[in-house]
mmCIF file of C-alpha atoms in Angstrom:
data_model
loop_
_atom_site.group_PDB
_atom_site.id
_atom_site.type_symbol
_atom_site.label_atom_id
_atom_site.label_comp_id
_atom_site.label_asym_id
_atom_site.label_seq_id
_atom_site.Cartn_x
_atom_site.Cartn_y
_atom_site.Cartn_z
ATOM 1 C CA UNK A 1 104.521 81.576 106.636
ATOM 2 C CA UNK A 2 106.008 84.245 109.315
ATOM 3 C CA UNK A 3 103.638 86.890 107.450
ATOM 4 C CA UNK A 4 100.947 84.570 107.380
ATOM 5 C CA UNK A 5 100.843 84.415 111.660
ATOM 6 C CA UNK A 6 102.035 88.242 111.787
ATOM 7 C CA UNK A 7 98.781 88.888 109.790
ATOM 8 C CA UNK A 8 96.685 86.607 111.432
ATOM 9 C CA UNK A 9 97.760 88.035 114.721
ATOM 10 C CA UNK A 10 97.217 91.447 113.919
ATOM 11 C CA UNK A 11 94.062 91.464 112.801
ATOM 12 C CA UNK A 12 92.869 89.198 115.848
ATOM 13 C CA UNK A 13 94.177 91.606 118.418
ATOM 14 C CA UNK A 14 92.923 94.379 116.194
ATOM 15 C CA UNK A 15 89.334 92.752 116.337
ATOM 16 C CA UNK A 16 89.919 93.074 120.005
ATOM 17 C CA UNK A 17 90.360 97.080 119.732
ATOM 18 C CA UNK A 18 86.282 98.214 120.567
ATOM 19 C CA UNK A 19 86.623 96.386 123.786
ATOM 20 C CA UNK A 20 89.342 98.799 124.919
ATOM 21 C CA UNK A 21 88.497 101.696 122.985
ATOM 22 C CA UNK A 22 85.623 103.698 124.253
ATOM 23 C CA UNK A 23 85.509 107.133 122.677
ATOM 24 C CA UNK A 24 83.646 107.641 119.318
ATOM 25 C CA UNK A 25 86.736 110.338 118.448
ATOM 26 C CA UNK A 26 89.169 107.353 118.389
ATOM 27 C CA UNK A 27 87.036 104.574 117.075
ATOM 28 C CA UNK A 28 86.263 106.802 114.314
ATOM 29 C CA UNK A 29 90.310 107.468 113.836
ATOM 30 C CA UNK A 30 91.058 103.749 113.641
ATOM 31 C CA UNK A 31 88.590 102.735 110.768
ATOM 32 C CA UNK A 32 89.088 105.560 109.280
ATOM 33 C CA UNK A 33 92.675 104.174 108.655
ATOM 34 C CA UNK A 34 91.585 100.934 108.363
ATOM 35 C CA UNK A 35 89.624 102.034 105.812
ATOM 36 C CA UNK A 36 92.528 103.991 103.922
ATOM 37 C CA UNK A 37 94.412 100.315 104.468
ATOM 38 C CA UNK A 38 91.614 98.629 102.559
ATOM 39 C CA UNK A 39 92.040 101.551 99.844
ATOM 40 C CA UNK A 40 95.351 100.753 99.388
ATOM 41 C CA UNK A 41 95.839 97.231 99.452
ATOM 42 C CA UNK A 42 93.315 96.869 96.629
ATOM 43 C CA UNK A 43 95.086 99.459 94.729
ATOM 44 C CA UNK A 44 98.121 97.890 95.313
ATOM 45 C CA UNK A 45 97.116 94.211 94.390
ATOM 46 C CA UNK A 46 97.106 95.668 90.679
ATOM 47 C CA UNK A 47 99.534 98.970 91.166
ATOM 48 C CA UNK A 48 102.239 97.069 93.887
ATOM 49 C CA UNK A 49 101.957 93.591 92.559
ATOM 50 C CA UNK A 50 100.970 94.150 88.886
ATOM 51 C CA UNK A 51 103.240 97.208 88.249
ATOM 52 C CA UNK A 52 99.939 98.774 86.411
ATOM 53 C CA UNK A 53 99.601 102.547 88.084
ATOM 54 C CA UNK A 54 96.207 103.289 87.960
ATOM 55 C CA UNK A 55 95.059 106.993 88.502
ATOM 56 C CA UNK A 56 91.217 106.143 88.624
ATOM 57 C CA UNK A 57 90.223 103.920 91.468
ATOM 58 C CA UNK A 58 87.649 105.968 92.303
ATOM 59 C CA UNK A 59 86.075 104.410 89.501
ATOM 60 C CA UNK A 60 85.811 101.580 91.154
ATOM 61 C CA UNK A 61 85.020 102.828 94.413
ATOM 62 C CA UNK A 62 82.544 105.047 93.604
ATOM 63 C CA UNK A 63 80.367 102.075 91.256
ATOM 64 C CA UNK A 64 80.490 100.258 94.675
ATOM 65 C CA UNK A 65 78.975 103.066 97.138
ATOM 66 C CA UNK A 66 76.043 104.236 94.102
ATOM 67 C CA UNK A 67 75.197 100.204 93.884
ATOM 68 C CA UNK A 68 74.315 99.576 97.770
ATOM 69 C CA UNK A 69 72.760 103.243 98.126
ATOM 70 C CA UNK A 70 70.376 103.012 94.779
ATOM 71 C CA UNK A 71 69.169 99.377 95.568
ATOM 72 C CA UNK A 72 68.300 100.793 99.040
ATOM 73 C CA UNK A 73 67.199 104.173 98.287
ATOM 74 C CA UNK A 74 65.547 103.010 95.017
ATOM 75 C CA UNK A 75 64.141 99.732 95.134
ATOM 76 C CA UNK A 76 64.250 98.707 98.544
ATOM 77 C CA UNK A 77 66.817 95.766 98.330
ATOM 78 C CA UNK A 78 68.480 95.012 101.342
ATOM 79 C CA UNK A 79 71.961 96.068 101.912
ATOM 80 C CA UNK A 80 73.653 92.761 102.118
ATOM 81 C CA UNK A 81 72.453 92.210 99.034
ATOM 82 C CA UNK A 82 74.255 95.532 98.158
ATOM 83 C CA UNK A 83 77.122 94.995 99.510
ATOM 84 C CA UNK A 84 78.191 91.517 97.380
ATOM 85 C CA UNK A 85 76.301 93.679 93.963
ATOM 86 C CA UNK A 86 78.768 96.491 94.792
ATOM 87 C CA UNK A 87 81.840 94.096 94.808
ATOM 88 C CA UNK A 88 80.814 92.352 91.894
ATOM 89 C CA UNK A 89 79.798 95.128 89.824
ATOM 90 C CA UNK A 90 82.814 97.198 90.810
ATOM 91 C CA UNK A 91 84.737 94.354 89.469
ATOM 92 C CA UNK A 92 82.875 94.156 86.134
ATOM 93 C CA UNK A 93 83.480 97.692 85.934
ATOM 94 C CA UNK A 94 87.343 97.186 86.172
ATOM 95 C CA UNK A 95 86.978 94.201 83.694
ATOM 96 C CA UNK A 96 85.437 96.025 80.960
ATOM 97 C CA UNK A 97 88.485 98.645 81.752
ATOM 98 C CA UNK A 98 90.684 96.159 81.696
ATOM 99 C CA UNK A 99 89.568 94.355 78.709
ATOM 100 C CA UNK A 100 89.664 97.711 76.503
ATOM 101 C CA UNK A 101 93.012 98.523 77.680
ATOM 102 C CA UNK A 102 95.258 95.057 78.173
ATOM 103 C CA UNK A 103 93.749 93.609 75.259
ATOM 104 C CA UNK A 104 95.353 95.957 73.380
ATOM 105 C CA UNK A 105 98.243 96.308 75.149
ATOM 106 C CA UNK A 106 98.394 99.666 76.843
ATOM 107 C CA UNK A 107 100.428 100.318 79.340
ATOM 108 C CA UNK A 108 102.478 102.661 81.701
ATOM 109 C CA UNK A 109 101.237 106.268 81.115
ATOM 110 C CA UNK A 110 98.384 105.419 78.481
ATOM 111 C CA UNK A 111 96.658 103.040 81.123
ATOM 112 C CA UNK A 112 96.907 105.607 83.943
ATOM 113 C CA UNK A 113 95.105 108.026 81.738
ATOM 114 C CA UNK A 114 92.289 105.765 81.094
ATOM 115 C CA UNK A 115 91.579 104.989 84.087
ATOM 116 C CA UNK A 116 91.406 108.710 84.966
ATOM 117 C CA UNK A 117 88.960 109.193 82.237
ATOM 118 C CA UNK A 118 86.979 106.477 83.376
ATOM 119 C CA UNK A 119 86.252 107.309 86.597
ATOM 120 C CA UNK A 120 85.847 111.204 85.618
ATOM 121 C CA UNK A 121 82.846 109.695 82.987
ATOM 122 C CA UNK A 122 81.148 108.146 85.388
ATOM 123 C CA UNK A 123 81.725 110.900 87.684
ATOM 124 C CA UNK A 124 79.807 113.661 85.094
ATOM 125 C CA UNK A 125 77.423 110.726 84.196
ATOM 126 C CA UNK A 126 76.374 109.893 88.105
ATOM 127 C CA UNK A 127 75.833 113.874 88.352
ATOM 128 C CA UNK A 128 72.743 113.746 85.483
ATOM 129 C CA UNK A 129 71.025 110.747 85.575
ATOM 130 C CA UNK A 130 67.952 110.976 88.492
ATOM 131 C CA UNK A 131 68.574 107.845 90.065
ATOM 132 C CA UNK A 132 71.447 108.611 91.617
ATOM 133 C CA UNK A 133 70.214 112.049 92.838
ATOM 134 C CA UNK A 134 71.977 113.624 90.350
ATOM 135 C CA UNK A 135 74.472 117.013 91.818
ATOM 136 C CA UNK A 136 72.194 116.642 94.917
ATOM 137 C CA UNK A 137 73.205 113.083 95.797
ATOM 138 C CA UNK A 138 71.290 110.194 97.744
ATOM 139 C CA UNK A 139 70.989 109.902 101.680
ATOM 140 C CA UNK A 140 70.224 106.585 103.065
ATOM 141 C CA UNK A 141 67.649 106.446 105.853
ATOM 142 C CA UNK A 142 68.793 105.905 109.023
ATOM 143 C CA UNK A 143 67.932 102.390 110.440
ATOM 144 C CA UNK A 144 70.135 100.560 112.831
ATOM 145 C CA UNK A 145 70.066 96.970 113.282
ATOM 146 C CA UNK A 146 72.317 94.294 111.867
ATOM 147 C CA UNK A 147 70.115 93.141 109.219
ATOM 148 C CA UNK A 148 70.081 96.335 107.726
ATOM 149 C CA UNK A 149 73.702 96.278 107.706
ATOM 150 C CA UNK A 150 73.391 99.452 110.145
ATOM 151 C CA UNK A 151 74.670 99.559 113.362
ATOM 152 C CA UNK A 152 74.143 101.047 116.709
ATOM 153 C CA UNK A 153 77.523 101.319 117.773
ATOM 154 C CA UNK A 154 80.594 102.070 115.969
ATOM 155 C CA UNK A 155 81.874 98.621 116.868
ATOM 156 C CA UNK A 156 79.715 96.814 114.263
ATOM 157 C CA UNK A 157 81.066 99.101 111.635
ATOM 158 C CA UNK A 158 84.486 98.308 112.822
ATOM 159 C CA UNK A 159 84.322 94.609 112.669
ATOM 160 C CA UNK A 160 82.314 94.765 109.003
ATOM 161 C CA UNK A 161 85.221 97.160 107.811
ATOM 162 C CA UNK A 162 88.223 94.774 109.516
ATOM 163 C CA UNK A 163 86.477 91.422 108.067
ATOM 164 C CA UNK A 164 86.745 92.947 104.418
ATOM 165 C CA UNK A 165 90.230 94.575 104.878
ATOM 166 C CA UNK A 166 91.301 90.829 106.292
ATOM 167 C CA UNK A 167 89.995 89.522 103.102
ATOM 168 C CA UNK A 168 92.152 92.094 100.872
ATOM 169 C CA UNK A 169 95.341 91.606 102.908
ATOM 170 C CA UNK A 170 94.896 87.599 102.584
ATOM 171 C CA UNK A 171 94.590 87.952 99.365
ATOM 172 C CA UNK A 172 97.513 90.189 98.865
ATOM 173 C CA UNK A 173 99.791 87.353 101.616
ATOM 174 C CA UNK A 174 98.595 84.467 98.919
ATOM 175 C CA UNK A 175 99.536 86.968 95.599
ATOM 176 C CA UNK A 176 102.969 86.981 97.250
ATOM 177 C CA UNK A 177 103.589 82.729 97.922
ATOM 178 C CA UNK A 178 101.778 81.202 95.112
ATOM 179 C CA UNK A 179 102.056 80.606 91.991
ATOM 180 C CA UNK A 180 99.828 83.261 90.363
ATOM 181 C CA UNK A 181 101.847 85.826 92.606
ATOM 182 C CA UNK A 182 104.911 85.065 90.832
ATOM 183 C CA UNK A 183 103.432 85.220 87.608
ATOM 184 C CA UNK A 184 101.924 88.776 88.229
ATOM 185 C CA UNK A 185 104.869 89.893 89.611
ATOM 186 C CA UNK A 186 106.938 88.392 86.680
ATOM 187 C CA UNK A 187 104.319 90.973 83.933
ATOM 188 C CA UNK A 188 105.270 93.522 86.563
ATOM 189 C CA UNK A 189 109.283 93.094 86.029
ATOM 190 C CA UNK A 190 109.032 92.194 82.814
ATOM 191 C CA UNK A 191 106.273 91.718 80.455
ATOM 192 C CA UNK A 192 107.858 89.999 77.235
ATOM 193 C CA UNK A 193 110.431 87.831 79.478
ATOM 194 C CA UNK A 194 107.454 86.865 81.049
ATOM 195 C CA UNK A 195 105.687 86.314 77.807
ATOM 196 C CA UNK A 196 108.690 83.860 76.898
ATOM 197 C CA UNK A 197 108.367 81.899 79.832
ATOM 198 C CA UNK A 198 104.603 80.749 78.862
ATOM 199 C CA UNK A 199 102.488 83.480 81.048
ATOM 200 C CA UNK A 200 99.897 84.900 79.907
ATOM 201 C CA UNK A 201 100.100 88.638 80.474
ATOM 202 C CA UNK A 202 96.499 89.731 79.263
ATOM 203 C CA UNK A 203 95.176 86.733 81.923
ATOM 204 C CA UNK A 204 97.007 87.544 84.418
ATOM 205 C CA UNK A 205 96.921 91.707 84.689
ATOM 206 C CA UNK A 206 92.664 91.050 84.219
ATOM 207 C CA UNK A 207 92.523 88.621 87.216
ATOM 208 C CA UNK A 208 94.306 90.991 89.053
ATOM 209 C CA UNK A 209 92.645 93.868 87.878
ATOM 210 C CA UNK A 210 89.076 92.149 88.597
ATOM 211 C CA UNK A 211 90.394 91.517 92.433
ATOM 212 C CA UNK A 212 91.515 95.165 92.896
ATOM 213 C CA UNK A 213 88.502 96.603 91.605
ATOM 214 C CA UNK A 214 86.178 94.356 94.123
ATOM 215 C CA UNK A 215 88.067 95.300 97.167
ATOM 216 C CA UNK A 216 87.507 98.835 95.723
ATOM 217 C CA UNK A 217 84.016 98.517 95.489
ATOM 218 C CA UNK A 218 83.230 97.159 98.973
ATOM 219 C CA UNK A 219 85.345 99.719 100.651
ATOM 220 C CA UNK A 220 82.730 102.068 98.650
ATOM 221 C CA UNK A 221 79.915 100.014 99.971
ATOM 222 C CA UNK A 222 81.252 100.648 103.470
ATOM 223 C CA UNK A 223 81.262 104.278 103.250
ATOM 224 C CA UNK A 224 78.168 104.669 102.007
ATOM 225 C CA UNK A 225 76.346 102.286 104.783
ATOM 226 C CA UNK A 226 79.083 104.312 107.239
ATOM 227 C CA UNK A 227 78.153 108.019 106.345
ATOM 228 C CA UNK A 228 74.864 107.473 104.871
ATOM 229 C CA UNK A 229 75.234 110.102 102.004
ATOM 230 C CA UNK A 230 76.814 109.985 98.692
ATOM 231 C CA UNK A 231 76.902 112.662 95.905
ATOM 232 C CA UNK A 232 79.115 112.262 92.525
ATOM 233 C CA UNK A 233 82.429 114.535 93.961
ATOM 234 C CA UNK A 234 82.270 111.767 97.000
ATOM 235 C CA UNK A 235 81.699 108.087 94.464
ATOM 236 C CA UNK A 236 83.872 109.367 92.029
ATOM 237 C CA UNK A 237 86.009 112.323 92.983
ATOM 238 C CA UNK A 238 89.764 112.254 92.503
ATOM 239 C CA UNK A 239 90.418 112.299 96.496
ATOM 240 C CA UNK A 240 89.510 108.673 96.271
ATOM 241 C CA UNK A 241 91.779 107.960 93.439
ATOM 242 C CA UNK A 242 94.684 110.246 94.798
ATOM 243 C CA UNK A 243 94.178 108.285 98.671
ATOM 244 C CA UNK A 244 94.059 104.812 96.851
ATOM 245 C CA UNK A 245 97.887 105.018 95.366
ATOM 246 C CA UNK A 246 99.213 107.651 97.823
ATOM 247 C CA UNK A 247 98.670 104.772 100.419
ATOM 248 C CA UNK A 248 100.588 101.982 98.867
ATOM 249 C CA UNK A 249 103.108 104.682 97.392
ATOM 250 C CA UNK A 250 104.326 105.717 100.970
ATOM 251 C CA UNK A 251 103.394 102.825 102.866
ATOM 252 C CA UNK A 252 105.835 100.568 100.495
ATOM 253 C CA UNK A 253 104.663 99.046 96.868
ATOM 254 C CA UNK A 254 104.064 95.203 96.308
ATOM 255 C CA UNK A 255 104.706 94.499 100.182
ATOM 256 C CA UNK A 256 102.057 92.861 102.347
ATOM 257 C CA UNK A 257 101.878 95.566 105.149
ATOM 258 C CA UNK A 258 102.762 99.027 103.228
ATOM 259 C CA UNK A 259 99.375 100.108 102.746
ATOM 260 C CA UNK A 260 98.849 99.402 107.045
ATOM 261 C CA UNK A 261 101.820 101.739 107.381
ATOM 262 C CA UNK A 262 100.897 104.330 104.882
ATOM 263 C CA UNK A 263 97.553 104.662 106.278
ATOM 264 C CA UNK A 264 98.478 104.866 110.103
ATOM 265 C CA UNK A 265 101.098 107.558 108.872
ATOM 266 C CA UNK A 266 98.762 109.704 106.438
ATOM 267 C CA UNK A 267 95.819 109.640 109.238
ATOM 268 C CA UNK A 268 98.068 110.311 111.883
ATOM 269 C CA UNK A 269 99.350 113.458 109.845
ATOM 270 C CA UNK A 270 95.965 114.603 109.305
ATOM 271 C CA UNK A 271 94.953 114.211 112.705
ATOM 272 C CA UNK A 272 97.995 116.225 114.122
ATOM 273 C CA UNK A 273 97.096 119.078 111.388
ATOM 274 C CA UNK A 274 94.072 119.402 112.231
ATOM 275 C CA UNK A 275 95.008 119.808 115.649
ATOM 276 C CA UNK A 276 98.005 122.084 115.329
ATOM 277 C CA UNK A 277 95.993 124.695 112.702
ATOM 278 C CA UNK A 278 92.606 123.562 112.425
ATOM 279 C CA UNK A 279 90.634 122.437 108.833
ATOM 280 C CA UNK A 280 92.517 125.198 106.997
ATOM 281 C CA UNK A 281 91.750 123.939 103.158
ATOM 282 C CA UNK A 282 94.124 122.087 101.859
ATOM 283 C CA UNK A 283 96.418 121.980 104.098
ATOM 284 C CA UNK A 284 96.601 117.871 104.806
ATOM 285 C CA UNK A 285 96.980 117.329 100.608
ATOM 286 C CA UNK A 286 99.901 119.752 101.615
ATOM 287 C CA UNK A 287 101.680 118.002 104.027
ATOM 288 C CA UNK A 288 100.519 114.539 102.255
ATOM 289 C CA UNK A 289 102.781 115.908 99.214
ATOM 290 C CA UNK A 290 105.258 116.952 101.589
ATOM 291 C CA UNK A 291 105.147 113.525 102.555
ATOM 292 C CA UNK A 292 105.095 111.608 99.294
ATOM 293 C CA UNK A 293 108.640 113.426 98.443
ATOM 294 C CA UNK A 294 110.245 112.833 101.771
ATOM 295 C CA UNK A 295 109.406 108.890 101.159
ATOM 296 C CA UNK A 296 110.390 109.047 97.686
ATOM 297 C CA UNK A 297 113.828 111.079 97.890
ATOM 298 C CA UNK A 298 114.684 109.242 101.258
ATOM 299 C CA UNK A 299 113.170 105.583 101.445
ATOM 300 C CA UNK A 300 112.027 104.521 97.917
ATOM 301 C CA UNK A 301 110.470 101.405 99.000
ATOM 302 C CA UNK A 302 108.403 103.312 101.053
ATOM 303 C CA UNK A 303 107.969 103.089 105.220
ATOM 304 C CA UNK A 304 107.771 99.226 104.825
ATOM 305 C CA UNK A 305 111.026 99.397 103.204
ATOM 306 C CA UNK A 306 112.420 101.539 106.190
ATOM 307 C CA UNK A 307 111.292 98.941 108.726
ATOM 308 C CA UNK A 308 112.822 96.383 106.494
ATOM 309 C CA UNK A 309 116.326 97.828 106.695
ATOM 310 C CA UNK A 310 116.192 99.013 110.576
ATOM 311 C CA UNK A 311 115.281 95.619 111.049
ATOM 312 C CA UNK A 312 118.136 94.002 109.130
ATOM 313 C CA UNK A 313 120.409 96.268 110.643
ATOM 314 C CA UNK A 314 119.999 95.011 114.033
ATOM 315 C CA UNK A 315 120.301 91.977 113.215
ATOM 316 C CA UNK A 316 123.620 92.366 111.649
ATOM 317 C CA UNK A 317 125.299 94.574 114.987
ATOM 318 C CA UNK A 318 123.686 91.680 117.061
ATOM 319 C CA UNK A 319 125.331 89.343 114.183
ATOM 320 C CA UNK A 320 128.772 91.482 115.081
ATOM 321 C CA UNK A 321 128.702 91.584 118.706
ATOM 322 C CA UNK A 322 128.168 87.798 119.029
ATOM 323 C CA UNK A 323 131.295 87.542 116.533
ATOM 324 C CA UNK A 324 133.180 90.134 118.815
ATOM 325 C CA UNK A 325 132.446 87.839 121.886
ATOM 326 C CA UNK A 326 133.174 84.864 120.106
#
């Protein structure tokens, strides 16, 4: 219940941020992160919680952005409208995945691999068919007003962005106190104990597959209604995928605020690059490796995991100093 009000409190005084926050620069910087949060909280309902590493969540992601732009672009559907197809079709995307791996039981390396190929199919297949604008991608007119789920300001991004990411990390909160939690993290520890103790492994890895890949999509309906432009190395490139689990990976797996950390500390490290040697090439996937080892060699549960022990150790030399008075 303490992470419940945390949570709850966090995201009301971050809904509070536009009305102190002025300059485009920085409202730009915080979705931006908010939007890596979103990335990796849905990648981490099925990689944290489930245990099943998935390499292509662009997949996902990029089924998402292509849905809202080609019923606008295309056919003239309204963007709201979009937005829930994107979600829903993203998840039917990760259900037929799903289906054709789990019901077979792959697992580990062989579903990483899969998922990869997935998303690189639909990658090549997004860069020849003409209704996605093929190699030269699809732009999205330029209309702001809410109905058209376009927006004036950057505040009505912001809020559309922190209402979906409030909706991931709820969901994440209630994987990790209820019963369906347990059970997913139960496949994630162990998969035949599990088994023996009357869960259904196949059920639950789909249901949590299904989730991930909607918060996946609408985070790729965001960005398209955000930037306006898509082409297939955007939808479906590996950044996506590689952003999606580097997230969780530093941030801290199967823990309720990792992917808040991980994105705050990945921005802010591309931010301060940028600054300190400008957009050299490559440079941030650099210092994001850099990064990923650090974590891994030094704090295996990731930056959550860090705050977890500083926090634990204070409370034991407060726990010793009262003893010491006492």
């Amino acid at each position: 219940m303490k992470q419940l009000v945390l949570l709850l409190v966090l995201f009301a005084a971050l809904a509070l941020v536009p009305a102190f926050v002025g300059s485009d620069f920085w409202m730009n910087l915080i979705i931006m992160v908010i939007y890596a949060a979103l990335l990796g909280q849905a990648w981490n309902i099925l990689g944290g919680y489930g245990g099943q590493f998935s390499f292509g969540h662009a997949a996902f992601f990029g089924t998402g952005a292509y849905t809202i732009a080609v019923l606008q672009v295309q056919y003239g559907i309204n963007p709201w409208v979009g937005l829930v197809a994107g979600g829903l079709l993203a998840a039917a995307v990760a259900g037929f995945i799903g289906f054709a791996t789990f019901r077979y039981g792959l697992k580990g390396s062989y579903f990483a691999l899969i998922t990869l190929a997935f998303a690189e199919v639909l990658r090549i297949l997004s860069n020849s068919v003409p209704f996605t604008g093929a190699g030269v991608g699809l732009l999205i007119d330029l209309d702001p007003s809410a109905a058209n789920l376009q927006f004036a300001t950057k505040a009505g991004y912001f809020w559309l962005l922190l209402t979906i990411t409030f909706a991931a990390f709820l969901t994440a909160w209630w994987l990790g106190n209820s019963r369906f939690g347990a059970q997913l993290m139960a496949v994630r520890d162990n998969e035949d104990a599990a088994r023996a103790l009357g869960v259904d492994p196949f059920r639950v890895k789909m249901s949590a597959f299904l989730m991930s890949g909607m918060f996946s999509g609408l985070a790729g309906t965001f960005y398209a209604q955000y930037f306006l432009y898509l082409d297939p190395s955007i939808a479906y490139g590996s950044a996506v995928s590689v952003e999606s689990l580097l997230v969780p990976i530093v941030g801290g797996l199967g823990t309720l605020f990792g992917p808040l950390f991980g994105a705050v500390a990945l921005h802010t490290l591309s931010e301060v690059t940028r600054e300190l040697i400008g957009d050299l090439p490559g440079a941030s996937l650099v210092l994001y490796g850099v990064l990923l080892v650090l974590v891994i060699l030094f704090s295996p549960r990731g930056l959550a995991g860090l705050v977890t022990a500083l926090g634990l150790r204070r409370a034991a030399a407060r726990a010793g100093k009262k003893e010491t008075r006492a």
